[in-house]
PDB file of C-alpha atoms in Angstrom:
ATOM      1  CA  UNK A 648      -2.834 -13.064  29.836  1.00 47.00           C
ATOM      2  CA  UNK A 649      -4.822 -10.237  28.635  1.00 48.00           C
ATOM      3  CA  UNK A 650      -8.589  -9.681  28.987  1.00 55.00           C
ATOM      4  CA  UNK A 651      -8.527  -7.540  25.512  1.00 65.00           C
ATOM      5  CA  UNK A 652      -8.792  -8.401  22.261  1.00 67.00           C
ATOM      6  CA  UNK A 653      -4.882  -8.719  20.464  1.00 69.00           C
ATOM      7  CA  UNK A 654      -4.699  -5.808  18.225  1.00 69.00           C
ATOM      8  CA  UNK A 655      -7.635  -4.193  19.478  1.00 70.00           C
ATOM      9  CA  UNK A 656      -5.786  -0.462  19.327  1.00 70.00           C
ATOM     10  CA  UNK A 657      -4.276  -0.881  16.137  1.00 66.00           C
ATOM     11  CA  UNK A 658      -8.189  -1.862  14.851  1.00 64.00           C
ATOM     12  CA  UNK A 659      -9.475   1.675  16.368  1.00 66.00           C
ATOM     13  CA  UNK A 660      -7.221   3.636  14.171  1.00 65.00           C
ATOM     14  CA  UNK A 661      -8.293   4.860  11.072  1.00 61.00           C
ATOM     15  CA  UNK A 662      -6.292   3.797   8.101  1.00 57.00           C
ATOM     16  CA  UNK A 663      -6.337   0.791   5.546  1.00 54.00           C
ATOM     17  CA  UNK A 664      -9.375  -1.999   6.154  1.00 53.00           C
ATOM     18  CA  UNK A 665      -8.732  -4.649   8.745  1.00 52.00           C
ATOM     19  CA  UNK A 666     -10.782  -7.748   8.562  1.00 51.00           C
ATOM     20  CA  UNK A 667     -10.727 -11.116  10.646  1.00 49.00           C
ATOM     21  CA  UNK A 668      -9.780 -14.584   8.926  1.00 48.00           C
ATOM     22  CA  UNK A 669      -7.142 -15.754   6.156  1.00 49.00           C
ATOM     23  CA  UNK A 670      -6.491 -13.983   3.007  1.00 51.00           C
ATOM     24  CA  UNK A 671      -8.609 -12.543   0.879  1.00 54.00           C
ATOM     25  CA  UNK A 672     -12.240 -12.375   1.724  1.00 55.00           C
ATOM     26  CA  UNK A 673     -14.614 -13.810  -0.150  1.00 52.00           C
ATOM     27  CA  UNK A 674     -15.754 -11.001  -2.982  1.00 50.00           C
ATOM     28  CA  UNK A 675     -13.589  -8.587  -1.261  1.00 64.00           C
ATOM     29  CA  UNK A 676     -11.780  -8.255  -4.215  1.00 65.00           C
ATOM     30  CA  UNK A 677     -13.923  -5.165  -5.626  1.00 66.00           C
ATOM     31  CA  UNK A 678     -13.905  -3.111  -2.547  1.00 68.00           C
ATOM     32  CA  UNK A 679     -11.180  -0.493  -3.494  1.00 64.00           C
ATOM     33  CA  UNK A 680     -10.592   1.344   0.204  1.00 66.00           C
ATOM     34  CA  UNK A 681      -7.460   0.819   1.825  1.00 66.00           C
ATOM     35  CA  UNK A 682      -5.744  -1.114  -0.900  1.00 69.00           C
ATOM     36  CA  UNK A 683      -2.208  -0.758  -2.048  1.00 75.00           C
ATOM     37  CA  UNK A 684      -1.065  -0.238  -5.543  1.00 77.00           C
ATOM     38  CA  UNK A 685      -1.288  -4.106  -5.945  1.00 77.00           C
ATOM     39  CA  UNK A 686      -4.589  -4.355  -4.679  1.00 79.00           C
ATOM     40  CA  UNK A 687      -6.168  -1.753  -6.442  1.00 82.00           C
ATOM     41  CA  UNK A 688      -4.111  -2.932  -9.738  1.00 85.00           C
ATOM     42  CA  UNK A 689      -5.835  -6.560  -8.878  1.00 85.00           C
ATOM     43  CA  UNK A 690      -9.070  -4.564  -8.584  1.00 86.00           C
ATOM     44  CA  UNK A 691      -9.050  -3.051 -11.950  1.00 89.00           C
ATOM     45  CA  UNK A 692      -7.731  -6.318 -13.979  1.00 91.00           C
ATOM     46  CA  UNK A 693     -10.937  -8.279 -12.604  1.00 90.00           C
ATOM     47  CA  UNK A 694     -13.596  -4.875 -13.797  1.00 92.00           C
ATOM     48  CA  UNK A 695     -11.981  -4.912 -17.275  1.00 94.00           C
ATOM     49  CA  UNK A 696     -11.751  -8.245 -17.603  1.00 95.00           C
ATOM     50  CA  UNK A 697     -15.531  -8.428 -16.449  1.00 95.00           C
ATOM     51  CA  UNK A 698     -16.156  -5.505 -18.642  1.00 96.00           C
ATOM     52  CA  UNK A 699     -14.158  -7.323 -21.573  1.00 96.00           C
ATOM     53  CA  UNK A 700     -16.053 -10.847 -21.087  1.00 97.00           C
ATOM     54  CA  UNK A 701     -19.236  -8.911 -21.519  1.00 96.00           C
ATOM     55  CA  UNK A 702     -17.852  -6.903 -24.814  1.00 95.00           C
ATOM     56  CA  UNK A 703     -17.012 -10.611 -26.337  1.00 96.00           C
ATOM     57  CA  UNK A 704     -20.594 -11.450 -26.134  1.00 96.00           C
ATOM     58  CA  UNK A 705     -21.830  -7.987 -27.063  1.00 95.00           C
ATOM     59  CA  UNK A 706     -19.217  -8.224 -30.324  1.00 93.00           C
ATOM     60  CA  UNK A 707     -20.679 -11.973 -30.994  1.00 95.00           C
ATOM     61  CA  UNK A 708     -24.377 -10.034 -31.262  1.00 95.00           C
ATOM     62  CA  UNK A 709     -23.418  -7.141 -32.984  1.00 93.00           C
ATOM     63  CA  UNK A 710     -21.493  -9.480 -35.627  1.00 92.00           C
ATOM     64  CA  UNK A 711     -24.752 -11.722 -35.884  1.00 94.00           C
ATOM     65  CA  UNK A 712     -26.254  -8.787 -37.337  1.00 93.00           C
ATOM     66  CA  UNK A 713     -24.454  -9.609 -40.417  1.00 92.00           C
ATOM     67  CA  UNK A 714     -26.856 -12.746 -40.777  1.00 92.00           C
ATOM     68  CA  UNK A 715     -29.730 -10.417 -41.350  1.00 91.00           C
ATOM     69  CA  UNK A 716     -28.684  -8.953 -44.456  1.00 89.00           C
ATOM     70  CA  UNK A 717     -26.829  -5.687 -46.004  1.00 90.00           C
ATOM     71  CA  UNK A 718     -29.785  -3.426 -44.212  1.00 90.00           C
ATOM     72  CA  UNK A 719     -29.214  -4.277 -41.074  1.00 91.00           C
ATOM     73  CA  UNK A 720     -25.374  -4.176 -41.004  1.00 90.00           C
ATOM     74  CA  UNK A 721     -25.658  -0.655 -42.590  1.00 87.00           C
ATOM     75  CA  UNK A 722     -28.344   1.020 -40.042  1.00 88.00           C
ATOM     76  CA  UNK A 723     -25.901  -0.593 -37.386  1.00 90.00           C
ATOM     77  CA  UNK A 724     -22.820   1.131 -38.815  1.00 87.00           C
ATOM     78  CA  UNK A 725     -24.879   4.534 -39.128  1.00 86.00           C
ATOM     79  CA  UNK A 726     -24.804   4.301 -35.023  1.00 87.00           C
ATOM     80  CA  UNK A 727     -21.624   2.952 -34.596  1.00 86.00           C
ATOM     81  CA  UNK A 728     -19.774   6.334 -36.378  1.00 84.00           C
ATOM     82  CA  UNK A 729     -21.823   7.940 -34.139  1.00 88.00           C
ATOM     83  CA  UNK A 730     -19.544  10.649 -31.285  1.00 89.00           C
ATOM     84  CA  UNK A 731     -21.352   8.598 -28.684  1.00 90.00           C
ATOM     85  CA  UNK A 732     -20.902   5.300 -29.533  1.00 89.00           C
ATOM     86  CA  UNK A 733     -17.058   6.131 -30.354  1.00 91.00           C
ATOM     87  CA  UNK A 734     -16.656   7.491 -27.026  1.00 93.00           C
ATOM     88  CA  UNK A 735     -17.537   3.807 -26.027  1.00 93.00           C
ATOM     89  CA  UNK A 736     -15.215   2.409 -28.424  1.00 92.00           C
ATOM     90  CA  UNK A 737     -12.197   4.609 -26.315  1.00 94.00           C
ATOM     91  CA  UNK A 738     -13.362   3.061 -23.267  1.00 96.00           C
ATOM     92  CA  UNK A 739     -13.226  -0.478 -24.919  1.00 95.00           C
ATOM     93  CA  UNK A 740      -9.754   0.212 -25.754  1.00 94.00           C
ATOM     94  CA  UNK A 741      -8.878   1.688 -22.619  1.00 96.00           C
ATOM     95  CA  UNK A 742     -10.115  -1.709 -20.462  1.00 96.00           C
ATOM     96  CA  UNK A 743      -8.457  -3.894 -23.569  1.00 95.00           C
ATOM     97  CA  UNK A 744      -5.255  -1.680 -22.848  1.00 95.00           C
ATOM     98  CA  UNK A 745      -5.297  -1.897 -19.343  1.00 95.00           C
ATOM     99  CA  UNK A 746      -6.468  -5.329 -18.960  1.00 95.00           C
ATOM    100  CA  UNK A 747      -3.524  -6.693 -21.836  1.00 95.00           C
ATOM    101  CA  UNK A 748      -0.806  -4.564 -19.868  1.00 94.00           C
ATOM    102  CA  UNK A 749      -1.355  -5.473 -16.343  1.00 92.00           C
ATOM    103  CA  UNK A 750      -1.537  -9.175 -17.422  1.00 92.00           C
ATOM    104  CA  UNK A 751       1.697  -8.817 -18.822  1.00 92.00           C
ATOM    105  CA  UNK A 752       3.022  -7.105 -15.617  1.00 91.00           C
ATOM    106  CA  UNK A 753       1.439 -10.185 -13.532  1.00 88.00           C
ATOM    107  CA  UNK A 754       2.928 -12.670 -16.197  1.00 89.00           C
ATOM    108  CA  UNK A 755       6.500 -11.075 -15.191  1.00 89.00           C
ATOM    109  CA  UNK A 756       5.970 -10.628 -11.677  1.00 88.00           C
ATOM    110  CA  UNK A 757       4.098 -13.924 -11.169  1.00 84.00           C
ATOM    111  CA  UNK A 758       6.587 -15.918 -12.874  1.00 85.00           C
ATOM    112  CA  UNK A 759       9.493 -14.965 -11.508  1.00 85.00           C
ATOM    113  CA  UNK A 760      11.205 -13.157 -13.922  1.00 86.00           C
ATOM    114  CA  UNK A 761      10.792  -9.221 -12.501  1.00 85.00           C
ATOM    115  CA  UNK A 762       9.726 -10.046  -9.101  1.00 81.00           C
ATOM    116  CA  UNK A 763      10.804  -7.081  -7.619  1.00 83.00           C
ATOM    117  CA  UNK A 764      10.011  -4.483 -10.216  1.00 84.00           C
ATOM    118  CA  UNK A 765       5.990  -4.545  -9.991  1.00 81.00           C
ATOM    119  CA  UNK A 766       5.450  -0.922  -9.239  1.00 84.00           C
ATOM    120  CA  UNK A 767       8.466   0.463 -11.988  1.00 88.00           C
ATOM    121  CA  UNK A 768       5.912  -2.197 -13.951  1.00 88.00           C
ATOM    122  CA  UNK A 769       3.027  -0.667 -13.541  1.00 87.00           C
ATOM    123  CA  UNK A 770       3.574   3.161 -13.702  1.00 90.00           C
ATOM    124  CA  UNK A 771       5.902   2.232 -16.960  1.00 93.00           C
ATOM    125  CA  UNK A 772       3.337   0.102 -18.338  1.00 93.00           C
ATOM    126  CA  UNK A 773       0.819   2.708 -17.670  1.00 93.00           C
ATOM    127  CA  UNK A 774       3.040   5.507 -19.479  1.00 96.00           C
ATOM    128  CA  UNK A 775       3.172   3.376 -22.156  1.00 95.00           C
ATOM    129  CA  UNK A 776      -0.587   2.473 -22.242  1.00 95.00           C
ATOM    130  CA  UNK A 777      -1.590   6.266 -22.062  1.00 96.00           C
ATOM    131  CA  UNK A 778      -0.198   7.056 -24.928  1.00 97.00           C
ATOM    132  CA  UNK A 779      -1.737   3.842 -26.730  1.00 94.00           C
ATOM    133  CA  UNK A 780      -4.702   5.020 -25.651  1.00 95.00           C
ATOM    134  CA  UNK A 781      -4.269   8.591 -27.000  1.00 96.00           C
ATOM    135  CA  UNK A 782      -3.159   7.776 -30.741  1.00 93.00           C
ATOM    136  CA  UNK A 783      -6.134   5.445 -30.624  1.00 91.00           C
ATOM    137  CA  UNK A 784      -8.986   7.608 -29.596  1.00 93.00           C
ATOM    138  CA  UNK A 785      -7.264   9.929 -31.942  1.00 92.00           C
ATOM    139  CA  UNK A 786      -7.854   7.512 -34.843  1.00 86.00           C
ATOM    140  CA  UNK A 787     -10.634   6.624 -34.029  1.00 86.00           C
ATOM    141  CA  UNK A 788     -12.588   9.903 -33.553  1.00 87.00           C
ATOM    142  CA  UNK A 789     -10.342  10.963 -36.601  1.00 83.00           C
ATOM    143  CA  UNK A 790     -11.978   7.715 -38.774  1.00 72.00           C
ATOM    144  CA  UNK A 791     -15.438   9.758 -38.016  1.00 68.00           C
TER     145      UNK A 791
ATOM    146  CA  UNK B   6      -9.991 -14.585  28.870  1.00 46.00           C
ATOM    147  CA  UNK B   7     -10.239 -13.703  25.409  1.00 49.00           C
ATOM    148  CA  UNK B   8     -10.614 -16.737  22.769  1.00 51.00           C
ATOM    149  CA  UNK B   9      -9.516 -15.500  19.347  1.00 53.00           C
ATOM    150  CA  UNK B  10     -10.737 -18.309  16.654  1.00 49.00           C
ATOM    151  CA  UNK B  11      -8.822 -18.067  13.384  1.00 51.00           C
ATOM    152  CA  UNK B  12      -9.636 -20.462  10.464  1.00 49.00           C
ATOM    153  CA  UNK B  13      -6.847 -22.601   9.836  1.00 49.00           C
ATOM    154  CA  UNK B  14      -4.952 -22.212   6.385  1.00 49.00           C
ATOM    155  CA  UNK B  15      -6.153 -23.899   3.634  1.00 46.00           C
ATOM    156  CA  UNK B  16     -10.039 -24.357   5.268  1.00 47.00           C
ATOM    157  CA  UNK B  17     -12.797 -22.107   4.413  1.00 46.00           C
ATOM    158  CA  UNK B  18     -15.528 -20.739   6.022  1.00 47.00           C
ATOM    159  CA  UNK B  19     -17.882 -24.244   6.452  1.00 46.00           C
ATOM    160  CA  UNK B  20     -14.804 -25.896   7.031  1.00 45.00           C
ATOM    161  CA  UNK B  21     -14.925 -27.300   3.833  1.00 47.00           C
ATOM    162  CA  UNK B  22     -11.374 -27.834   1.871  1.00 47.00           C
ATOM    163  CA  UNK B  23     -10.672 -24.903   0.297  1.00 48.00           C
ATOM    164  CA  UNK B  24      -9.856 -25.473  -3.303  1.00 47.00           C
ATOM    165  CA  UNK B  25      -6.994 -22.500  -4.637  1.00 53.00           C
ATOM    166  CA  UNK B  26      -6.511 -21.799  -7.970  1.00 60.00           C
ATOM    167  CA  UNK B  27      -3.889 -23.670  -9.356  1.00 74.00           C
ATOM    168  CA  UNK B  28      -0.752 -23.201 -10.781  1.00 78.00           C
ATOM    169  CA  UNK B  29      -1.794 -25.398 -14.032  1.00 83.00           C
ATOM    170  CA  UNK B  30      -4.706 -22.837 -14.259  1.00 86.00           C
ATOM    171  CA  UNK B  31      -2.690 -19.583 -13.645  1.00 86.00           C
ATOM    172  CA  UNK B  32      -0.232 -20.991 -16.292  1.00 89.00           C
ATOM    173  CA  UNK B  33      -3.494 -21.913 -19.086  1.00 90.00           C
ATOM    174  CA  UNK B  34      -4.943 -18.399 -18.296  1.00 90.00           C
ATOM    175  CA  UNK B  35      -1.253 -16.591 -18.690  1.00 90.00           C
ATOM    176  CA  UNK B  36      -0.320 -18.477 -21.661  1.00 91.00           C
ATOM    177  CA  UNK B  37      -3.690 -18.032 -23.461  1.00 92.00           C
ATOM    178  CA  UNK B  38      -3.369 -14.052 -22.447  1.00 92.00           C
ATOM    179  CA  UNK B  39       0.251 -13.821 -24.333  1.00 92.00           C
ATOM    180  CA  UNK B  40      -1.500 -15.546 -27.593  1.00 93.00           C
ATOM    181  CA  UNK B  41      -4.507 -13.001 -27.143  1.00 93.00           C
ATOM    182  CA  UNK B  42      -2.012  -9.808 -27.156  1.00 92.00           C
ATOM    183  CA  UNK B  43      -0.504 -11.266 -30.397  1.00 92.00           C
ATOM    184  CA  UNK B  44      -3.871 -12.296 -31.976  1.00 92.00           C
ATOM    185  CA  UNK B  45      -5.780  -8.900 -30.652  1.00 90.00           C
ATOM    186  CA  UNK B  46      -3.017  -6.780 -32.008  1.00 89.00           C
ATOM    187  CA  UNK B  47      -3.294  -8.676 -35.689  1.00 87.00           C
ATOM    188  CA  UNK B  48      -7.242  -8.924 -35.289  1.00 83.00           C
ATOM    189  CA  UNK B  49      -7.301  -4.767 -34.524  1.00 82.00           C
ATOM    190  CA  UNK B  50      -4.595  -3.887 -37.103  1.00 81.00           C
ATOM    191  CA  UNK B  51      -6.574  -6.185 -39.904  1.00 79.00           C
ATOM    192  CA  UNK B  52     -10.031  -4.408 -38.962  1.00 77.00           C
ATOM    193  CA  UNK B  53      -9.219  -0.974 -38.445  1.00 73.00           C
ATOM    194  CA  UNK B  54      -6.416  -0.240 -40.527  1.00 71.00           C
ATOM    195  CA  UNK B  55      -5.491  -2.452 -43.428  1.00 67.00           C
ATOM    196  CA  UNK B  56      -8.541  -0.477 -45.350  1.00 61.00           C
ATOM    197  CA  UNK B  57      -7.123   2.837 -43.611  1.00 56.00           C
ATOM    198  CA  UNK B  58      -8.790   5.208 -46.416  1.00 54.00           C
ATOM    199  CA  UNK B  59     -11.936   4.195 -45.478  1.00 51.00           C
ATOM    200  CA  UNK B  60     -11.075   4.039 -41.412  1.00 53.00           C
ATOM    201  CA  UNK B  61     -11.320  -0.060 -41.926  1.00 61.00           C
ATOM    202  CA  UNK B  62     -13.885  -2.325 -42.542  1.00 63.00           C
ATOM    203  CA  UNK B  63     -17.234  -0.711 -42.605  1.00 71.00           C
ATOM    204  CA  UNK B  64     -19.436  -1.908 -45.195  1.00 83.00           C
ATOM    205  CA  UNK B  65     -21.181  -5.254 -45.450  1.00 87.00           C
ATOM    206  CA  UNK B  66     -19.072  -6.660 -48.621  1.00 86.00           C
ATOM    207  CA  UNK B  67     -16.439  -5.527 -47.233  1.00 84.00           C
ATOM    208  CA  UNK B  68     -16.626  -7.059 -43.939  1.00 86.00           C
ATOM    209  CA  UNK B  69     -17.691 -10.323 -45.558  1.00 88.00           C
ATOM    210  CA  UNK B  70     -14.800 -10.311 -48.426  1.00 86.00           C
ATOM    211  CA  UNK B  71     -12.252 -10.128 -45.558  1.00 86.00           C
ATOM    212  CA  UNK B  72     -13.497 -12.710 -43.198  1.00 88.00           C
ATOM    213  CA  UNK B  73     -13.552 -15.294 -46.407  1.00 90.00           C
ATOM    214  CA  UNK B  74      -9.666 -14.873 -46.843  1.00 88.00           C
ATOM    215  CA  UNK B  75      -8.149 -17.999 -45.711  1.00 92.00           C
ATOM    216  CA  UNK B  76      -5.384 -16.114 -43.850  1.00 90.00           C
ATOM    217  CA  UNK B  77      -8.178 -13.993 -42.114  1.00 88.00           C
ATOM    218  CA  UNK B  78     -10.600 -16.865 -41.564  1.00 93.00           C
ATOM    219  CA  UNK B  79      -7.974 -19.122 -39.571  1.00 94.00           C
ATOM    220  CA  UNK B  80      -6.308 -15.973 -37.773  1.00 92.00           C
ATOM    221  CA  UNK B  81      -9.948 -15.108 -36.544  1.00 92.00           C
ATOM    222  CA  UNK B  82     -10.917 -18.708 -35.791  1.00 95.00           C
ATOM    223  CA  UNK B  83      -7.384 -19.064 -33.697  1.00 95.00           C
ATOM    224  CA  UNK B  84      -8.742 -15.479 -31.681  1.00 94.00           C
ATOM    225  CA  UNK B  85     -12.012 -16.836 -31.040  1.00 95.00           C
ATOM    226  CA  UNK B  86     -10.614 -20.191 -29.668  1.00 96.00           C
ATOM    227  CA  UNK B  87      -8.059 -18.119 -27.328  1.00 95.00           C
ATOM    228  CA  UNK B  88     -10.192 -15.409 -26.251  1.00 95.00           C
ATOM    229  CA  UNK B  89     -13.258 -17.828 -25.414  1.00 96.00           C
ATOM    230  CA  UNK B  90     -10.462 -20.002 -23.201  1.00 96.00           C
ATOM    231  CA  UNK B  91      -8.946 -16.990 -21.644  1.00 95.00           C
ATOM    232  CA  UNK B  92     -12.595 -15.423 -20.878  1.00 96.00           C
ATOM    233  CA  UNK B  93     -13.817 -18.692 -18.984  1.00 96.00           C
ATOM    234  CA  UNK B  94     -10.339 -18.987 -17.061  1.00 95.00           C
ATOM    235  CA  UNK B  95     -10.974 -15.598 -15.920  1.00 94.00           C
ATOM    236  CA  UNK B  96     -14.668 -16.125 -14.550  1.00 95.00           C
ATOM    237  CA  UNK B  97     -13.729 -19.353 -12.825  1.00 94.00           C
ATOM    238  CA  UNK B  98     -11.097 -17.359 -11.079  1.00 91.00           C
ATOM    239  CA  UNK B  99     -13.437 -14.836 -10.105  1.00 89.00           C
ATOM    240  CA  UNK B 100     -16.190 -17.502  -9.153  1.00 90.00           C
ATOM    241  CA  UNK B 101     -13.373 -19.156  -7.032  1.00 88.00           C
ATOM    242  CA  UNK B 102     -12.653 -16.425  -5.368  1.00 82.00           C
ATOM    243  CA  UNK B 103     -16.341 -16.286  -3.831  1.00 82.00           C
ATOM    244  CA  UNK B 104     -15.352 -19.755  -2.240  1.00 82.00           C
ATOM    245  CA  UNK B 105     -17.637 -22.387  -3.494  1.00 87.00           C
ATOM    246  CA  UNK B 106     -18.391 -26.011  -2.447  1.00 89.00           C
ATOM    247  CA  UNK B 107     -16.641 -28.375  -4.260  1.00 91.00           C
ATOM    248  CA  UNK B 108     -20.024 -29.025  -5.705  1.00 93.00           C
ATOM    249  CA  UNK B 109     -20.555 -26.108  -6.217  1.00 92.00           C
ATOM    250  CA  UNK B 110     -17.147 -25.562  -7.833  1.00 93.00           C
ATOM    251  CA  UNK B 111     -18.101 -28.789 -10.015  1.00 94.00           C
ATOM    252  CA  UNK B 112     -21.187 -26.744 -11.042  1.00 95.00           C
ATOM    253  CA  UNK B 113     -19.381 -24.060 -12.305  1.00 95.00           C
ATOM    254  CA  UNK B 114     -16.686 -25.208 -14.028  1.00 95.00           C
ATOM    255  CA  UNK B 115     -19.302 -27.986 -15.903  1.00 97.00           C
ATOM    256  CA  UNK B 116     -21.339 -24.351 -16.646  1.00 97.00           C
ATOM    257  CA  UNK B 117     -18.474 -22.397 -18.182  1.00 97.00           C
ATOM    258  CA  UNK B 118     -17.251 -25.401 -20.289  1.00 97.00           C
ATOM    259  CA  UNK B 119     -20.546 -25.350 -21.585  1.00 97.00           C
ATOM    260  CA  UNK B 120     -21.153 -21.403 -21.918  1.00 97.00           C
ATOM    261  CA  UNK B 121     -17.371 -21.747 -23.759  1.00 97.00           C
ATOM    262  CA  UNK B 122     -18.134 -24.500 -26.024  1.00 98.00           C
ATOM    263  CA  UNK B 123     -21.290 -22.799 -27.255  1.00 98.00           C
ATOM    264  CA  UNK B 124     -19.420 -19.121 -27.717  1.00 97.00           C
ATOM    265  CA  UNK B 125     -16.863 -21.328 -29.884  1.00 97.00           C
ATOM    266  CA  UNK B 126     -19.750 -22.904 -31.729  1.00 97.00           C
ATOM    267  CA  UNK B 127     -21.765 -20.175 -32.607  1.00 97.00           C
ATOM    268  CA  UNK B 128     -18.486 -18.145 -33.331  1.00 96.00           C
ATOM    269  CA  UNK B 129     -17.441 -20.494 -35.811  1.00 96.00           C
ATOM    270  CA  UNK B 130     -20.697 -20.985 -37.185  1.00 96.00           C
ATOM    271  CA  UNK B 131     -20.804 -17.264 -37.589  1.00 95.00           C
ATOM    272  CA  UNK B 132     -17.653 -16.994 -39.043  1.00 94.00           C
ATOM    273  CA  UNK B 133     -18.127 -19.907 -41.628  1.00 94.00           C
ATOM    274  CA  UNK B 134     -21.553 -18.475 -42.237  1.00 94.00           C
ATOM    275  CA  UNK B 135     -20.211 -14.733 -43.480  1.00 93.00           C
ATOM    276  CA  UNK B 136     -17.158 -16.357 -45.042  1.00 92.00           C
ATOM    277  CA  UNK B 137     -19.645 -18.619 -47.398  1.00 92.00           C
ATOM    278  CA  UNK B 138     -21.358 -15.776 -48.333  1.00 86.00           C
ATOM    279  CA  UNK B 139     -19.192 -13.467 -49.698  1.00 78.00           C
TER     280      UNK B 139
END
């Protein structure tokens, strides 16, 4: 038997994060170092979808504006065709995009159906999702 | 001698049982997700683009004229029902992940079926509000 710790070398060298215990740790999820493509794919899908929960509620207060009358729905809209505030609306649509695309990728990877294929997923996916994402912040800049 | 202790799989840190998230759940969130492309598509290409000349729905009669189209109002009440299911699946994963108590687990689903009922209630009530109005 032997006095040092199993895997005590391969812990000195300096690469991808090692941790003690099973799985995944406990909040570990957002820590992006070391991670492979899958990891940091996993990463992402929880921040948008974080990002996105918080939108729905932000959408449900903006909308409740409507309540207060004509006024108040117009001095919103005067912001909301704002440069600014557009530039918001891209990043909206770039967590929407991302979040919708790598859920279908885990859908077909998760299920069964493309096991194999997750990274041709995910860098096709992404093409595809660029270029969504460029035709909308084109429209939507152009709807100024 | 070394002693390496290693949690054994399927027991968390107090040695509580460790609850995983389960296939019925991965299914509800994956299934609701599909409807939600479908229904976010429609609800996007409805708002921004069915009144292209003006860059979509911008002003307050107009906003209120669609919502009270029956089409519009069940499509939109269908979105809010999905999206509000889909959002909660995803925070209780996330919340799992930090590894509860089963109490504590109890806790927070009993919270988000609360947080999600309300979102649908004031959602609809919002919706059926504007659509009354126009």
């Amino acid at each position: 038997m032997s006095d040092t710790v199993p895997g005590a070398d391969r812990r000195a060298e300096r690469g991808p994060v090692l941790r003690k215990g099973v799985g995944i740790p406990a909040s570990g999820w957002f820590d992006p170092r070391g991670r492979a493509l899958g990891g940091f794919a996993f990463s992402a899908n929880r921040v948008t979808g974080l990002g996105l929960v918080f939108y729905l509620y932000l959408h449900l207060g903006v909308l409740s504006l409507l309540l207060r009358g004509e006024r108040s729905w117009d001095d919103f809209i005067r912001l909301a065709t704002s440069w600014a505030f557009l530039s918001l609306d891209v990043v909206l649509i770039l967590g929407i995009l991302y979040h919708g695309l790598n859920g279908i990728r885990v859908a077909l990877v998760g299920s069964g159906l493309v096991a194999d294929r997750q990274r041709a997923l995910w860098w096709s996916l992404g093409v595809f999702g660029t270029i969504a994402l460029v035709a909308a912040a084109l429209h939507i800049y152009g709807s100024r | 001698m070394a002693t390496i202790r290693t949690r054994p799989p399927g027991s968390s840190r107090g040695g509580r049982p460790h609850a995983p998230r389960s296939a019925g759940s991965w299914i509800a969130t994956t299934l609701s997700g599909v409807a939600l492309l479908l229904l976010l598509t429609i609800h996007m290409v409805a708002n921004h683009f069915v009144v292209a000349s003006v860059g979509g729905l911008r002003s307050y009669h107009q906003v209120l004229e669609y919502i009270a189209n029956p089409a519009i109002f069940t499509i939109e009440a269908i979105f809010l029902l999905f999206v509000t299911v889909h959002a909660m699946l995803g925070l209780r994963g996330v919340a799992l992940d930090l590894d509860p108590s089963p109490r504590a687990q109890r806790w927070i689903d009993v919270g988000l079926i609360t947080l999600g009922l309300t979102t649908i209630g004031y959602g609809a009530f919002l919706i059926g509000t504007l659509a009354s109005r126009a």
